Amino acid sequence: MRIRDVLAVATLCVLVGCGDSGPFDYVPVTGKLSYEDGSLISDAQSVRLGFVAMDRSGEQSQRPRPAKAPINLADGSFDHATSYKYGDGLVPGKHRVVIVARDKNGRPAKITKREYTSAETSPLVVDTADAPFDIKIPKP
């Protein structure tokens, strides 16, 4: 009976996964966000990038979570992205980039064209093979 319990736990670990590495492989990424002319974004209290994997085939439960990367407004850089656990990175491949900016009152800050704020309309696409990223956006 004891062997059956061990086998049951081992089987469960294989099916759901053990540890905290997440359900996908991840690639650490870094980069910089700035305007097309090279100037830094200064009209926001906070800016965050969202990365949505473009290969979204399969069932909803088998798709990677969108990742987030906070921007350091002092120099426009980000030193990590988080998908599953802090700083794990992005699943390998192409991702559509979304820009989320807030003003000092927590309201959306208009730092670029509206199309850049939605995964359905953002023209920004990055590939993990091209990291570190140098992301340029037009001024509003």
JSON list of N, CA, C and O in Angstrom, two decimals, residues 10-65:
[
{"chain": "A", "resi": 10, "resn": "ALA", "atom": "N", "xyz": [3.91, 10.53, -7.20]},
{"chain": "A", "resi": 10, "resn": "ALA", "atom": "CA", "xyz": [4.81, 10.72, -8.34]},
{"chain": "A", "resi": 10, "resn": "ALA", "atom": "C", "xyz": [4.01, 11.00, -9.62]},
{"chain": "A", "resi": 10, "resn": "ALA", "atom": "O", "xyz": [4.35, 11.88, -10.41]},
{"chain": "A", "resi": 11, "resn": "THR", "atom": "N", "xyz": [2.93, 10.26, -9.81]},
{"chain": "A", "resi": 11, "resn": "THR", "atom": "CA", "xyz": [2.08, 10.48, -10.98]},
{"chain": "A", "resi": 11, "resn": "THR", "atom": "C", "xyz": [1.44, 11.86, -10.94]},
{"chain": "A", "resi": 11, "resn": "THR", "atom": "O", "xyz": [1.40, 12.56, -11.96]},
{"chain": "A", "resi": 12, "resn": "LEU", "atom": "N", "xyz": [0.99, 12.28, -9.79]},
{"chain": "A", "resi": 12, "resn": "LEU", "atom": "CA", "xyz": [0.40, 13.61, -9.64]},
{"chain": "A", "resi": 12, "resn": "LEU", "atom": "C", "xyz": [1.41, 14.70, -9.96]},
{"chain": "A", "resi": 12, "resn": "LEU", "atom": "O", "xyz": [1.09, 15.67, -10.65]},
{"chain": "A", "resi": 13, "resn": "CYS", "atom": "N", "xyz": [2.64, 14.53, -9.50]},
{"chain": "A", "resi": 13, "resn": "CYS", "atom": "CA", "xyz": [3.69, 15.51, -9.78]},
{"chain": "A", "resi": 13, "resn": "CYS", "atom": "C", "xyz": [3.96, 15.61, -11.28]},
{"chain": "A", "resi": 13, "resn": "CYS", "atom": "O", "xyz": [4.16, 16.70, -11.81]},
{"chain": "A", "resi": 14, "resn": "VAL", "atom": "N", "xyz": [3.96, 14.49, -11.96]},
{"chain": "A", "resi": 14, "resn": "VAL", "atom": "CA", "xyz": [4.20, 14.50, -13.40]},
{"chain": "A", "resi": 14, "resn": "VAL", "atom": "C", "xyz": [3.04, 15.18, -14.13]},
{"chain": "A", "resi": 14, "resn": "VAL", "atom": "O", "xyz": [3.25, 15.97, -15.05]},
{"chain": "A", "resi": 15, "resn": "LEU", "atom": "N", "xyz": [1.82, 14.92, -13.69]},
{"chain": "A", "resi": 15, "resn": "LEU", "atom": "CA", "xyz": [0.66, 15.49, -14.37]},
{"chain": "A", "resi": 15, "resn": "LEU", "atom": "C", "xyz": [0.51, 16.99, -14.14]},
{"chain": "A", "resi": 15, "resn": "LEU", "atom": "O", "xyz": [0.20, 17.74, -15.05]},
{"chain": "A", "resi": 16, "resn": "VAL", "atom": "N", "xyz": [0.68, 17.44, -12.91]},
{"chain": "A", "resi": 16, "resn": "VAL", "atom": "CA", "xyz": [0.49, 18.86, -12.62]},
{"chain": "A", "resi": 16, "resn": "VAL", "atom": "C", "xyz": [1.79, 19.63, -12.49]},
{"chain": "A", "resi": 16, "resn": "VAL", "atom": "O", "xyz": [1.78, 20.84, -12.54]},
{"chain": "A", "resi": 17, "resn": "GLY", "atom": "N", "xyz": [2.87, 18.95, -12.33]},
{"chain": "A", "resi": 17, "resn": "GLY", "atom": "CA", "xyz": [4.16, 19.63, -12.20]},
{"chain": "A", "resi": 17, "resn": "GLY", "atom": "C", "xyz": [4.50, 19.87, -10.75]},
{"chain": "A", "resi": 17, "resn": "GLY", "atom": "O", "xyz": [3.66, 20.21, -9.94]},
{"chain": "A", "resi": 18, "resn": "CYS", "atom": "N", "xyz": [5.75, 19.68, -10.42]},
{"chain": "A", "resi": 18, "resn": "CYS", "atom": "CA", "xyz": [6.23, 19.94, -9.07]},
{"chain": "A", "resi": 18, "resn": "CYS", "atom": "C", "xyz": [7.11, 21.18, -9.10]},
{"chain": "A", "resi": 18, "resn": "CYS", "atom": "O", "xyz": [7.68, 21.52, -10.12]},
{"chain": "A", "resi": 19, "resn": "GLY", "atom": "N", "xyz": [7.24, 21.85, -7.99]},
{"chain": "A", "resi": 19, "resn": "GLY", "atom": "CA", "xyz": [8.10, 23.01, -7.92]},
{"chain": "A", "resi": 19, "resn": "GLY", "atom": "C", "xyz": [7.40, 24.26, -8.40]},
{"chain": "A", "resi": 19, "resn": "GLY", "atom": "O", "xyz": [6.21, 24.27, -8.67]},
{"chain": "A", "resi": 20, "resn": "ASP", "atom": "N", "xyz": [8.19, 25.34, -8.55]},
{"chain": "A", "resi": 20, "resn": "ASP", "atom": "CA", "xyz": [7.60, 26.62, -8.92]},
{"chain": "A", "resi": 20, "resn": "ASP", "atom": "C", "xyz": [8.19, 27.18, -10.20]},
{"chain": "A", "resi": 20, "resn": "ASP", "atom": "O", "xyz": [8.24, 28.37, -10.40]},
{"chain": "A", "resi": 21, "resn": "SER", "atom": "N", "xyz": [8.63, 26.30, -11.11]},
{"chain": "A", "resi": 21, "resn": "SER", "atom": "CA", "xyz": [9.24, 26.77, -12.34]},
{"chain": "A", "resi": 21, "resn": "SER", "atom": "C", "xyz": [8.21, 27.22, -13.37]},
{"chain": "A", "resi": 21, "resn": "SER", "atom": "O", "xyz": [8.55, 27.85, -14.35]},
{"chain": "A", "resi": 22, "resn": "GLY", "atom": "N", "xyz": [6.95, 26.92, -13.16]},
{"chain": "A", "resi": 22, "resn": "GLY", "atom": "CA", "xyz": [5.92, 27.34, -14.08]},
{"chain": "A", "resi": 22, "resn": "GLY", "atom": "C", "xyz": [5.66, 26.30, -15.15]},
{"chain": "A", "resi": 22, "resn": "GLY", "atom": "O", "xyz": [6.45, 25.38, -15.35]},
{"chain": "A", "resi": 23, "resn": "PRO", "atom": "N", "xyz": [4.56, 26.48, -15.87]},
{"chain": "A", "resi": 23, "resn": "PRO", "atom": "CA", "xyz": [4.15, 25.47, -16.85]},
{"chain": "A", "resi": 23, "resn": "PRO", "atom": "C", "xyz": [4.86, 25.58, -18.20]},
{"chain": "A", "resi": 23, "resn": "PRO", "atom": "O", "xyz": [4.68, 24.73, -19.05]},
{"chain": "A", "resi": 24, "resn": "PHE", "atom": "N", "xyz": [5.66, 26.62, -18.41]},
{"chain": "A", "resi": 24, "resn": "PHE", "atom": "CA", "xyz": [6.34, 26.83, -19.70]},
{"chain": "A", "resi": 24, "resn": "PHE", "atom": "C", "xyz": [7.81, 27.09, -19.45]},
{"chain": "A", "resi": 24, "resn": "PHE", "atom": "O", "xyz": [8.23, 27.38, -18.34]},
{"chain": "A", "resi": 25, "resn": "ASP", "atom": "N", "xyz": [8.59, 27.05, -20.51]},
{"chain": "A", "resi": 25, "resn": "ASP", "atom": "CA", "xyz": [9.97, 27.50, -20.46]},
{"chain": "A", "resi": 25, "resn": "ASP", "atom": "C", "xyz": [9.96, 29.02, -20.63]},
{"chain": "A", "resi": 25, "resn": "ASP", "atom": "O", "xyz": [9.12, 29.55, -21.37]},
{"chain": "A", "resi": 26, "resn": "TYR", "atom": "N", "xyz": [10.88, 29.70, -19.96]},
{"chain": "A", "resi": 26, "resn": "TYR", "atom": "CA", "xyz": [10.93, 31.16, -20.03]},
{"chain": "A", "resi": 26, "resn": "TYR", "atom": "C", "xyz": [12.33, 31.64, -20.37]},
{"chain": "A", "resi": 26, "resn": "TYR", "atom": "O", "xyz": [13.31, 30.97, -20.07]},
{"chain": "A", "resi": 27, "resn": "VAL", "atom": "N", "xyz": [12.39, 32.81, -21.01]},
{"chain": "A", "resi": 27, "resn": "VAL", "atom": "CA", "xyz": [13.65, 33.44, -21.38]},
{"chain": "A", "resi": 27, "resn": "VAL", "atom": "C", "xyz": [13.71, 34.78, -20.66]},
{"chain": "A", "resi": 27, "resn": "VAL", "atom": "O", "xyz": [12.81, 35.62, -20.85]},
{"chain": "A", "resi": 28, "resn": "PRO", "atom": "N", "xyz": [14.74, 35.03, -19.85]},
{"chain": "A", "resi": 28, "resn": "PRO", "atom": "CA", "xyz": [14.85, 36.35, -19.21]},
{"chain": "A", "resi": 28, "resn": "PRO", "atom": "C", "xyz": [15.05, 37.42, -20.28]},
{"chain": "A", "resi": 28, "resn": "PRO", "atom": "O", "xyz": [15.76, 37.20, -21.27]},
{"chain": "A", "resi": 29, "resn": "VAL", "atom": "N", "xyz": [14.40, 38.57, -20.10]},
{"chain": "A", "resi": 29, "resn": "VAL", "atom": "CA", "xyz": [14.52, 39.67, -21.06]},
{"chain": "A", "resi": 29, "resn": "VAL", "atom": "C", "xyz": [14.75, 40.99, -20.33]},
{"chain": "A", "resi": 29, "resn": "VAL", "atom": "O", "xyz": [14.35, 41.16, -19.19]},
{"chain": "A", "resi": 30, "resn": "THR", "atom": "N", "xyz": [15.41, 41.90, -21.03]},
{"chain": "A", "resi": 30, "resn": "THR", "atom": "CA", "xyz": [15.61, 43.27, -20.56]},
{"chain": "A", "resi": 30, "resn": "THR", "atom": "C", "xyz": [15.40, 44.18, -21.75]},
{"chain": "A", "resi": 30, "resn": "THR", "atom": "O", "xyz": [15.24, 43.72, -22.88]},
{"chain": "A", "resi": 31, "resn": "GLY", "atom": "N", "xyz": [15.45, 45.49, -21.51]},
{"chain": "A", "resi": 31, "resn": "GLY", "atom": "CA", "xyz": [15.32, 46.40, -22.63]},
{"chain": "A", "resi": 31, "resn": "GLY", "atom": "C", "xyz": [15.08, 47.82, -22.22]},
{"chain": "A", "resi": 31, "resn": "GLY", "atom": "O", "xyz": [15.28, 48.21, -21.06]},
{"chain": "A", "resi": 32, "resn": "LYS", "atom": "N", "xyz": [14.63, 48.59, -23.19]},
{"chain": "A", "resi": 32, "resn": "LYS", "atom": "CA", "xyz": [14.41, 50.02, -23.00]},
{"chain": "A", "resi": 32, "resn": "LYS", "atom": "C", "xyz": [13.20, 50.46, -23.81]},
{"chain": "A", "resi": 32, "resn": "LYS", "atom": "O", "xyz": [12.97, 49.96, -24.91]},
{"chain": "A", "resi": 33, "resn": "LEU", "atom": "N", "xyz": [12.45, 51.40, -23.26]},
{"chain": "A", "resi": 33, "resn": "LEU", "atom": "CA", "xyz": [11.31, 52.02, -23.94]},
{"chain": "A", "resi": 33, "resn": "LEU", "atom": "C", "xyz": [11.58, 53.50, -24.06]},
{"chain": "A", "resi": 33, "resn": "LEU", "atom": "O", "xyz": [11.94, 54.16, -23.07]},
{"chain": "A", "resi": 34, "resn": "SER", "atom": "N", "xyz": [11.42, 54.05, -25.25]},
{"chain": "A", "resi": 34, "resn": "SER", "atom": "CA", "xyz": [11.59, 55.49, -25.47]},
{"chain": "A", "resi": 34, "resn": "SER", "atom": "C", "xyz": [10.74, 55.91, -26.67]},
{"chain": "A", "resi": 34, "resn": "SER", "atom": "O", "xyz": [10.17, 55.07, -27.37]},
{"chain": "A", "resi": 35, "resn": "TYR", "atom": "N", "xyz": [10.70, 57.22, -26.88]},
{"chain": "A", "resi": 35, "resn": "TYR", "atom": "CA", "xyz": [10.02, 57.73, -28.06]},
{"chain": "A", "resi": 35, "resn": "TYR", "atom": "C", "xyz": [10.92, 57.51, -29.28]},
{"chain": "A", "resi": 35, "resn": "TYR", "atom": "O", "xyz": [12.13, 57.28, -29.16]},
{"chain": "A", "resi": 36, "resn": "GLU", "atom": "N", "xyz": [10.31, 57.60, -30.46]},
{"chain": "A", "resi": 36, "resn": "GLU", "atom": "CA", "xyz": [11.04, 57.38, -31.71]},
{"chain": "A", "resi": 36, "resn": "GLU", "atom": "C", "xyz": [12.25, 58.30, -31.86]},
{"chain": "A", "resi": 36, "resn": "GLU", "atom": "O", "xyz": [13.24, 57.92, -32.46]},
{"chain": "A", "resi": 37, "resn": "ASP", "atom": "N", "xyz": [12.16, 59.51, -31.29]},
{"chain": "A", "resi": 37, "resn": "ASP", "atom": "CA", "xyz": [13.28, 60.45, -31.38]},
{"chain": "A", "resi": 37, "resn": "ASP", "atom": "C", "xyz": [14.35, 60.21, -30.31]},
{"chain": "A", "resi": 37, "resn": "ASP", "atom": "O", "xyz": [15.32, 60.95, -30.21]},
{"chain": "A", "resi": 38, "resn": "GLY", "atom": "N", "xyz": [14.15, 59.16, -29.49]},
{"chain": "A", "resi": 38, "resn": "GLY", "atom": "CA", "xyz": [15.12, 58.82, -28.46]},
{"chain": "A", "resi": 38, "resn": "GLY", "atom": "C", "xyz": [14.86, 59.45, -27.10]},
{"chain": "A", "resi": 38, "resn": "GLY", "atom": "O", "xyz": [15.52, 59.11, -26.12]},
{"chain": "A", "resi": 39, "resn": "SER", "atom": "N", "xyz": [13.90, 60.36, -27.02]},
{"chain": "A", "resi": 39, "resn": "SER", "atom": "CA", "xyz": [13.61, 61.00, -25.74]},
{"chain": "A", "resi": 39, "resn": "SER", "atom": "C", "xyz": [12.86, 60.06, -24.81]},
{"chain": "A", "resi": 39, "resn": "SER", "atom": "O", "xyz": [12.19, 59.13, -25.26]},
{"chain": "A", "resi": 40, "resn": "LEU", "atom": "N", "xyz": [13.02, 60.32, -23.51]},
{"chain": "A", "resi": 40, "resn": "LEU", "atom": "CA", "xyz": [12.39, 59.48, -22.50]},
{"chain": "A", "resi": 40, "resn": "LEU", "atom": "C", "xyz": [10.95, 59.89, -22.27]},
{"chain": "A", "resi": 40, "resn": "LEU", "atom": "O", "xyz": [10.56, 61.04, -22.51]},
{"chain": "A", "resi": 41, "resn": "ILE", "atom": "N", "xyz": [10.17, 58.97, -21.75]},
{"chain": "A", "resi": 41, "resn": "ILE", "atom": "CA", "xyz": [8.77, 59.23, -21.43]},
{"chain": "A", "resi": 41, "resn": "ILE", "atom": "C", "xyz": [8.72, 59.91, -20.08]},
{"chain": "A", "resi": 41, "resn": "ILE", "atom": "O", "xyz": [9.19, 59.36, -19.08]},
{"chain": "A", "resi": 42, "resn": "SER", "atom": "N", "xyz": [8.15, 61.12, -20.05]},
{"chain": "A", "resi": 42, "resn": "SER", "atom": "CA", "xyz": [8.14, 61.88, -18.79]},
{"chain": "A", "resi": 42, "resn": "SER", "atom": "C", "xyz": [6.74, 62.31, -18.36]},
{"chain": "A", "resi": 42, "resn": "SER", "atom": "O", "xyz": [6.59, 62.89, -17.30]},
{"chain": "A", "resi": 43, "resn": "ASP", "atom": "N", "xyz": [5.74, 62.04, -19.18]},
{"chain": "A", "resi": 43, "resn": "ASP", "atom": "CA", "xyz": [4.39, 62.50, -18.89]},
{"chain": "A", "resi": 43, "resn": "ASP", "atom": "C", "xyz": [3.54, 61.45, -18.18]},
{"chain": "A", "resi": 43, "resn": "ASP", "atom": "O", "xyz": [2.33, 61.39, -18.37]},
{"chain": "A", "resi": 44, "resn": "ALA", "atom": "N", "xyz": [4.16, 60.63, -17.34]},
{"chain": "A", "resi": 44, "resn": "ALA", "atom": "CA", "xyz": [3.42, 59.60, -16.61]},
{"chain": "A", "resi": 44, "resn": "ALA", "atom": "C", "xyz": [4.08, 59.37, -15.25]},
{"chain": "A", "resi": 44, "resn": "ALA", "atom": "O", "xyz": [5.27, 59.62, -15.07]},
{"chain": "A", "resi": 45, "resn": "GLN", "atom": "N", "xyz": [3.28, 58.90, -14.32]},
{"chain": "A", "resi": 45, "resn": "GLN", "atom": "CA", "xyz": [3.79, 58.53, -13.00]},
{"chain": "A", "resi": 45, "resn": "GLN", "atom": "C", "xyz": [4.38, 57.12, -13.03]},
{"chain": "A", "resi": 45, "resn": "GLN", "atom": "O", "xyz": [5.36, 56.83, -12.36]},
{"chain": "A", "resi": 46, "resn": "SER", "atom": "N", "xyz": [3.74, 56.24, -13.82]},
{"chain": "A", "resi": 46, "resn": "SER", "atom": "CA", "xyz": [4.25, 54.87, -13.97]},
{"chain": "A", "resi": 46, "resn": "SER", "atom": "C", "xyz": [3.94, 54.37, -15.37]},
{"chain": "A", "resi": 46, "resn": "SER", "atom": "O", "xyz": [2.94, 54.75, -15.97]},
{"chain": "A", "resi": 47, "resn": "VAL", "atom": "N", "xyz": [4.83, 53.52, -15.87]},
{"chain": "A", "resi": 47, "resn": "VAL", "atom": "CA", "xyz": [4.65, 52.91, -17.18]},
{"chain": "A", "resi": 47, "resn": "VAL", "atom": "C", "xyz": [5.03, 51.44, -17.04]},
{"chain": "A", "resi": 47, "resn": "VAL", "atom": "O", "xyz": [6.03, 51.10, -16.41]},
{"chain": "A", "resi": 48, "resn": "ARG", "atom": "N", "xyz": [4.21, 50.61, -17.63]},
{"chain": "A", "resi": 48, "resn": "ARG", "atom": "CA", "xyz": [4.43, 49.17, -17.60]},
{"chain": "A", "resi": 48, "resn": "ARG", "atom": "C", "xyz": [4.20, 48.63, -19.00]},
{"chain": "A", "resi": 48, "resn": "ARG", "atom": "O", "xyz": [3.30, 49.06, -19.71]},
{"chain": "A", "resi": 49, "resn": "LEU", "atom": "N", "xyz": [5.03, 47.69, -19.40]},
{"chain": "A", "resi": 49, "resn": "LEU", "atom": "CA", "xyz": [4.83, 47.01, -20.67]},
{"chain": "A", "resi": 49, "resn": "LEU", "atom": "C", "xyz": [4.12, 45.70, -20.40]},
{"chain": "A", "resi": 49, "resn": "LEU", "atom": "O", "xyz": [4.38, 45.03, -19.39]},
{"chain": "A", "resi": 50, "resn": "GLY", "atom": "N", "xyz": [3.23, 45.33, -21.29]},
{"chain": "A", "resi": 50, "resn": "GLY", "atom": "CA", "xyz": [2.59, 44.02, -21.25]},
{"chain": "A", "resi": 50, "resn": "GLY", "atom": "C", "xyz": [3.05, 43.26, -22.48]},
{"chain": "A", "resi": 50, "resn": "GLY", "atom": "O", "xyz": [3.20, 43.84, -23.56]},
{"chain": "A", "resi": 51, "resn": "PHE", "atom": "N", "xyz": [3.33, 41.99, -22.32]},
{"chain": "A", "resi": 51, "resn": "PHE", "atom": "CA", "xyz": [3.77, 41.13, -23.43]},
{"chain": "A", "resi": 51, "resn": "PHE", "atom": "C", "xyz": [2.77, 39.99, -23.55]},
{"chain": "A", "resi": 51, "resn": "PHE", "atom": "O", "xyz": [2.57, 39.23, -22.61]},
{"chain": "A", "resi": 52, "resn": "VAL", "atom": "N", "xyz": [2.15, 39.87, -24.73]},
{"chain": "A", "resi": 52, "resn": "VAL", "atom": "CA", "xyz": [1.17, 38.81, -24.98]},
{"chain": "A", "resi": 52, "resn": "VAL", "atom": "C", "xyz": [1.74, 37.89, -26.05]},
{"chain": "A", "resi": 52, "resn": "VAL", "atom": "O", "xyz": [2.02, 38.33, -27.17]},
{"chain": "A", "resi": 53, "resn": "ALA", "atom": "N", "xyz": [1.93, 36.63, -25.69]},
{"chain": "A", "resi": 53, "resn": "ALA", "atom": "CA", "xyz": [2.49, 35.65, -26.64]},
{"chain": "A", "resi": 53, "resn": "ALA", "atom": "C", "xyz": [1.60, 35.57, -27.87]},
{"chain": "A", "resi": 53, "resn": "ALA", "atom": "O", "xyz": [0.38, 35.49, -27.76]},
{"chain": "A", "resi": 54, "resn": "MET", "atom": "N", "xyz": [2.21, 35.60, -29.04]},
{"chain": "A", "resi": 54, "resn": "MET", "atom": "CA", "xyz": [1.43, 35.58, -30.28]},
{"chain": "A", "resi": 54, "resn": "MET", "atom": "C", "xyz": [1.00, 34.19, -30.68]},
{"chain": "A", "resi": 54, "resn": "MET", "atom": "O", "xyz": [0.01, 34.04, -31.38]},
{"chain": "A", "resi": 55, "resn": "ASP", "atom": "N", "xyz": [1.71, 33.15, -30.25]},
{"chain": "A", "resi": 55, "resn": "ASP", "atom": "CA", "xyz": [1.27, 31.79, -30.51]},
{"chain": "A", "resi": 55, "resn": "ASP", "atom": "C", "xyz": [0.30, 31.41, -29.41]},
{"chain": "A", "resi": 55, "resn": "ASP", "atom": "O", "xyz": [0.69, 30.95, -28.35]},
{"chain": "A", "resi": 56, "resn": "ARG", "atom": "N", "xyz": [-0.97, 31.66, -29.65]},
{"chain": "A", "resi": 56, "resn": "ARG", "atom": "CA", "xyz": [-1.98, 31.44, -28.62]},
{"chain": "A", "resi": 56, "resn": "ARG", "atom": "C", "xyz": [-2.88, 30.27, -28.98]},
{"chain": "A", "resi": 56, "resn": "ARG", "atom": "O", "xyz": [-4.03, 30.23, -28.64]},
{"chain": "A", "resi": 57, "resn": "SER", "atom": "N", "xyz": [-2.29, 29.29, -29.68]},
{"chain": "A", "resi": 57, "resn": "SER", "atom": "CA", "xyz": [-3.09, 28.11, -30.05]},
{"chain": "A", "resi": 57, "resn": "SER", "atom": "C", "xyz": [-3.27, 27.22, -28.83]},
{"chain": "A", "resi": 57, "resn": "SER", "atom": "O", "xyz": [-2.58, 27.36, -27.84]},
{"chain": "A", "resi": 58, "resn": "GLY", "atom": "N", "xyz": [-4.18, 26.32, -28.92]},
{"chain": "A", "resi": 58, "resn": "GLY", "atom": "CA", "xyz": [-4.44, 25.40, -27.81]},
{"chain": "A", "resi": 58, "resn": "GLY", "atom": "C", "xyz": [-5.54, 25.91, -26.91]},
{"chain": "A", "resi": 58, "resn": "GLY", "atom": "O", "xyz": [-6.10, 26.99, -27.11]},
{"chain": "A", "resi": 59, "resn": "GLU", "atom": "N", "xyz": [-5.83, 25.12, -25.90]},
{"chain": "A", "resi": 59, "resn": "GLU", "atom": "CA", "xyz": [-6.88, 25.48, -24.95]},
{"chain": "A", "resi": 59, "resn": "GLU", "atom": "C", "xyz": [-6.43, 26.66, -24.09]},
{"chain": "A", "resi": 59, "resn": "GLU", "atom": "O", "xyz": [-5.25, 26.87, -23.88]},
{"chain": "A", "resi": 60, "resn": "GLN", "atom": "N", "xyz": [-7.38, 27.41, -23.57]},
{"chain": "A", "resi": 60, "resn": "GLN", "atom": "CA", "xyz": [-7.10, 28.57, -22.73]},
{"chain": "A", "resi": 60, "resn": "GLN", "atom": "C", "xyz": [-6.16, 28.20, -21.57]},
{"chain": "A", "resi": 60, "resn": "GLN", "atom": "O", "xyz": [-5.25, 28.94, -21.25]},
{"chain": "A", "resi": 61, "resn": "SER", "atom": "N", "xyz": [-6.37, 27.04, -20.96]},
{"chain": "A", "resi": 61, "resn": "SER", "atom": "CA", "xyz": [-5.56, 26.63, -19.81]},
{"chain": "A", "resi": 61, "resn": "SER", "atom": "C", "xyz": [-4.12, 26.29, -20.21]},
{"chain": "A", "resi": 61, "resn": "SER", "atom": "O", "xyz": [-3.27, 26.17, -19.34]},
{"chain": "A", "resi": 62, "resn": "GLN", "atom": "N", "xyz": [-3.86, 26.14, -21.50]},
{"chain": "A", "resi": 62, "resn": "GLN", "atom": "CA", "xyz": [-2.52, 25.79, -21.96]},
{"chain": "A", "resi": 62, "resn": "GLN", "atom": "C", "xyz": [-1.80, 26.96, -22.61]},
{"chain": "A", "resi": 62, "resn": "GLN", "atom": "O", "xyz": [-0.75, 26.77, -23.21]},
{"chain": "A", "resi": 63, "resn": "ARG", "atom": "N", "xyz": [-2.34, 28.14, -22.49]},
{"chain": "A", "resi": 63, "resn": "ARG", "atom": "CA", "xyz": [-1.71, 29.33, -23.06]},
{"chain": "A", "resi": 63, "resn": "ARG", "atom": "C", "xyz": [-0.89, 30.05, -22.01]},
{"chain": "A", "resi": 63, "resn": "ARG", "atom": "O", "xyz": [-1.26, 30.08, -20.84]},
{"chain": "A", "resi": 64, "resn": "PRO", "atom": "N", "xyz": [0.23, 30.63, -22.41]},
{"chain": "A", "resi": 64, "resn": "PRO", "atom": "CA", "xyz": [1.03, 31.36, -21.43]},
{"chain": "A", "resi": 64, "resn": "PRO", "atom": "C", "xyz": [0.33, 32.64, -20.98]},
{"chain": "A", "resi": 64, "resn": "PRO", "atom": "O", "xyz": [-0.40, 33.27, -21.75]},
{"chain": "A", "resi": 65, "resn": "ARG", "atom": "N", "xyz": [0.55, 33.00, -19.72]},
{"chain": "A", "resi": 65, "resn": "ARG", "atom": "CA", "xyz": [0.00, 34.25, -19.20]},
{"chain": "A", "resi": 65, "resn": "ARG", "atom": "C", "xyz": [0.68, 35.43, -19.86]},
{"chain": "A", "resi": 65, "resn": "ARG", "atom": "O", "xyz": [1.87, 35.37, -20.19]}
]
